[in-house]
Amino acid sequence: MVLTGRRYRLNLTADQDAYAERVGGTCRSVWNTALEQRRHYRQRGAFIGYAEQCAQLAQAKTEFAWLAEAPSQVLQQTLKDLDVACARHGAWKVRWRSTRRWRPSFRFPQGSAITVERLGRRWGRVKLPKFGWVRLRWSRPLGGAIRSATLSRDGGHWYVSFLVEDGRATPAAHPGPAVGIDRGVIVAVSTSDGAFHDRTYILSASRSGTGGFNSSSPVPCGAATADAGSWRSWAGSCSEYVSAAKISTPRSLRACVTATAPLCWKT
């Protein structure tokens, strides 16, 4: 199944905004404490993983009220993200989450615990664990089943990003060999198998009517010729005006076009 993202702006109340800030600060403290613990274990030649840190976190929540205030799945997801980062980069290359540089964000990994309802054309609401119902701006359809939700603060506003399973199957791999594509200026597209695909510039200067060009539209010189549909043909027809523009030194393509445009274009 294909997973896509949906981002909505939240309309938090004053209490919900303060609670979101506290949860974000708690996740930052859990990240930094767990990272320091992993580094301390590495210095002694030992190892501590996600399962052991989750067990210690559950015990610490019975002693510290500020840990128990945050949703359990959010804190566990913080430890899981740290475990993935350490496995990929190593404990010494993972960065701290500072108060100034890190934007508060936390994720609810259980889609079954999240409920989304549409209230009207512009508004909806989402029910999150320990947050209750939160209003959001309904800017686009949800389009599938929710797998997870991430709350993040961007500037002075909070946003929720849903990971949605849209029900479409993942496209199968191409049966043929891979082909490289290069975009150019003289030729629009060239492929690694030696094929060139150019684009049509203007087919005829006399096209008019629906979808075409009328007589008042600017038409490049030489466009009425039989094969004057490409950029290459137009540039060739304008070569006679290069000397008239008094271009004595080599210039870039953009400079040449700028200098010859008043002479090559007619209305």
Coordinates of C-alpha atoms in Angstrom, one line a residue, residues 20-237:
A20 CA 1.6 20.6 23.8
E21 CA 4.6 22.6 24.9
R22 CA 5.0 20.5 28.0
V23 CA 4.8 17.2 26.0
G24 CA 7.3 18.5 23.5
G25 CA 9.7 19.5 26.4
T26 CA 9.2 16.1 28.0
C27 CA 10.1 14.3 24.7
R28 CA 13.2 16.4 24.4
S29 CA 14.3 15.5 27.9
V30 CA 13.7 11.8 27.3
W31 CA 15.7 11.9 24.1
N32 CA 18.7 13.7 25.7
T33 CA 18.6 11.5 28.8
A34 CA 18.4 8.3 26.8
L35 CA 21.2 9.4 24.5
E36 CA 23.4 10.2 27.4
Q37 CA 22.7 6.8 28.9
R38 CA 23.6 5.1 25.7
R39 CA 26.9 7.0 25.4
H40 CA 27.7 6.2 29.1
Y41 CA 27.2 2.5 28.4
R42 CA 29.4 2.6 25.3
Q43 CA 32.2 4.1 27.3
R44 CA 32.1 1.1 29.6
G45 CA 32.0 -1.3 26.7
A46 CA 28.4 -2.3 27.4
F47 CA 25.1 -1.8 25.5
I48 CA 21.6 -0.8 26.3
G49 CA 18.7 -1.0 23.8
Y50 CA 15.2 0.1 23.3
A51 CA 13.5 -2.6 25.4
E52 CA 15.6 -1.9 28.5
Q53 CA 15.2 1.8 28.2
C54 CA 11.4 1.4 27.9
A55 CA 11.3 -0.6 31.0
Q56 CA 13.3 2.0 32.9
L57 CA 11.0 4.7 31.5
A58 CA 7.9 2.9 32.9
Q59 CA 9.5 2.8 36.3
A60 CA 10.5 6.4 36.2
K61 CA 7.0 7.5 35.4
T62 CA 5.9 6.2 38.8
E63 CA 8.4 8.5 40.5
F64 CA 8.1 11.7 38.3
A65 CA 4.7 13.3 37.7
W66 CA 5.9 15.3 34.7
L67 CA 6.8 12.0 32.9
A68 CA 3.4 10.5 33.7
E69 CA 1.7 13.6 32.3
A70 CA 2.8 12.9 28.7
P71 CA 1.1 10.1 26.6
S72 CA 3.0 6.8 27.0
Q73 CA 3.0 6.0 23.3
V74 CA 4.6 9.3 22.5
L75 CA 7.5 8.8 24.9
Q76 CA 8.0 5.2 23.7
Q77 CA 8.1 6.5 20.1
T78 CA 10.8 9.0 21.1
L79 CA 12.9 6.1 22.4
K80 CA 12.2 4.1 19.3
D81 CA 13.3 7.0 17.1
L82 CA 16.5 7.3 19.1
D83 CA 17.2 3.6 18.7
V84 CA 16.8 3.8 15.0
A85 CA 19.1 6.9 14.8
C86 CA 21.8 5.3 17.0
A87 CA 21.7 2.1 14.9
R88 CA 22.1 4.1 11.7
H89 CA 24.7 6.7 12.8
G90 CA 26.1 5.5 16.1
A91 CA 25.5 7.0 19.6
W92 CA 28.3 9.6 19.3
K93 CA 27.0 11.1 16.0
V94 CA 23.4 11.6 17.1
R95 CA 22.7 15.2 18.1
W96 CA 21.2 16.5 21.2
R97 CA 17.9 18.3 21.0
S98 CA 18.5 21.8 22.3
T99 CA 15.9 24.2 23.4
R100 CA 16.8 26.8 20.8
R101 CA 17.5 24.7 17.7
W102 CA 14.9 21.9 18.1
R103 CA 11.3 22.6 17.1
P104 CA 8.9 20.7 19.4
S105 CA 7.4 17.7 17.8
F106 CA 6.1 14.3 18.9
R107 CA 4.3 11.4 17.2
F108 CA 1.3 9.2 18.0
P109 CA 2.2 5.9 16.4
Q110 CA -1.2 4.1 16.9
G111 CA -3.6 5.1 14.2
S112 CA -6.4 3.2 15.9
A113 CA -6.3 5.6 18.8
I114 CA -6.9 8.6 16.5
T115 CA -10.3 9.8 15.4
V116 CA -10.9 12.5 12.7
E117 CA -14.2 14.1 12.0
R118 CA -15.2 16.8 9.5
L119 CA -17.3 19.6 11.0
G120 CA -17.9 21.8 8.0
R121 CA -16.4 23.1 4.8
R122 CA -13.4 24.7 6.5
W123 CA -13.2 23.0 9.9
G124 CA -12.7 19.5 11.3
R125 CA -11.5 18.0 14.6
V126 CA -9.1 15.2 15.7
K127 CA -9.2 13.2 18.9
L128 CA -5.7 12.5 20.3
P129 CA -4.8 10.6 23.5
K130 CA -4.8 13.0 26.5
F131 CA -5.5 15.9 24.3
G132 CA -9.1 15.3 23.6
W133 CA -10.8 16.9 20.7
V134 CA -8.7 19.4 18.8
R135 CA -10.0 21.6 16.0
L136 CA -8.1 21.8 12.7
R137 CA -8.4 23.7 9.4
W138 CA -9.9 21.3 6.8
S139 CA -7.7 22.3 3.9
R140 CA -7.8 19.0 2.0
P141 CA -9.5 15.6 2.2
L142 CA -7.9 12.9 4.4
G143 CA -8.1 10.3 1.7
G144 CA -7.4 7.1 3.6
A145 CA -6.9 5.2 6.9
I146 CA -4.6 6.9 9.4
R147 CA -1.5 5.1 10.4
S148 CA 0.1 7.7 12.7
A149 CA -0.1 11.4 13.6
T150 CA 2.7 13.9 14.3
L151 CA 2.3 17.2 16.1
S152 CA 4.9 19.9 15.4
R153 CA 5.2 23.6 16.0
D154 CA 6.2 25.8 13.1
G155 CA 6.6 29.4 14.1
G156 CA 3.7 30.4 16.3
H157 CA 1.3 27.6 15.1
W158 CA 0.9 23.9 15.7
Y159 CA 0.3 21.5 12.9
V160 CA -0.7 17.8 12.7
S161 CA 0.7 15.5 10.0
F162 CA -1.2 12.3 9.3
L163 CA 0.5 9.3 7.7
V164 CA -2.4 7.9 5.5
E165 CA -2.8 4.6 3.8
D166 CA -4.6 5.6 0.6
G167 CA -5.5 2.1 -0.5
R168 CA -3.6 2.2 -3.8
A169 CA -1.2 -0.6 -4.5
T170 CA 2.5 0.1 -4.8
P171 CA 3.6 0.3 -8.5
A172 CA 5.4 -2.8 -9.6
A173 CA 9.0 -2.6 -10.8
H174 CA 9.6 -1.8 -14.5
P175 CA 10.3 -5.1 -16.3
G176 CA 12.8 -3.5 -18.7
P177 CA 16.3 -2.1 -18.1
A178 CA 16.8 1.2 -16.3
V179 CA 17.2 4.3 -18.6
G180 CA 18.9 7.5 -17.6
I181 CA 17.4 10.8 -18.6
D182 CA 19.3 14.1 -19.0
R183 CA 17.6 17.5 -19.6
G184 CA 19.4 19.9 -21.9
V185 CA 19.1 23.2 -23.7
I186 CA 19.7 22.4 -27.3
V187 CA 17.9 19.1 -27.0
A188 CA 15.1 18.9 -24.5
V189 CA 15.7 15.3 -23.3
S190 CA 18.3 12.7 -24.1
T191 CA 18.3 9.2 -22.7
S192 CA 21.2 6.8 -21.9
D193 CA 20.2 4.5 -24.8
G194 CA 21.1 7.2 -27.4
A195 CA 17.6 8.6 -28.1
F196 CA 17.0 12.4 -28.4
H197 CA 13.6 13.9 -27.7
D198 CA 13.2 17.6 -28.7
R199 CA 10.2 19.8 -28.1
T200 CA 8.2 21.7 -30.6
Y201 CA 8.5 25.5 -30.3
I202 CA 6.0 27.1 -32.7
L203 CA 4.5 25.1 -35.5
S204 CA 3.3 28.0 -37.7
A205 CA 3.1 31.7 -37.5
S206 CA -0.4 31.6 -39.0
R207 CA -2.1 29.5 -36.3
S208 CA -5.1 31.2 -34.9
G209 CA -8.4 30.3 -33.2
T210 CA -8.9 28.2 -30.1
G211 CA -5.7 26.9 -28.7
G212 CA -3.5 28.5 -31.3
F213 CA -1.6 31.8 -31.9
N214 CA -3.2 34.8 -33.4
S215 CA -1.6 37.5 -35.5
S216 CA -1.0 39.8 -32.5
S217 CA 1.1 37.2 -30.7
P218 CA 4.9 37.6 -30.9
V219 CA 6.3 35.1 -33.4
P220 CA 10.0 34.4 -33.9
C221 CA 11.6 35.1 -37.3
G222 CA 11.7 32.1 -39.5
A223 CA 8.8 30.3 -37.7
A224 CA 6.8 30.1 -41.0
T225 CA 9.4 27.7 -42.5
A226 CA 8.6 24.0 -42.8
D227 CA 10.9 22.9 -40.0
A228 CA 10.9 26.0 -37.9
G229 CA 9.3 24.3 -34.9
S230 CA 12.3 23.9 -32.7
W231 CA 14.5 26.2 -30.7
R232 CA 17.4 25.2 -32.9
S233 CA 15.7 26.4 -36.1
W234 CA 14.7 29.7 -34.5
A235 CA 18.3 30.3 -33.2
G236 CA 19.6 29.6 -36.7
S237 CA 17.2 32.0 -38.3

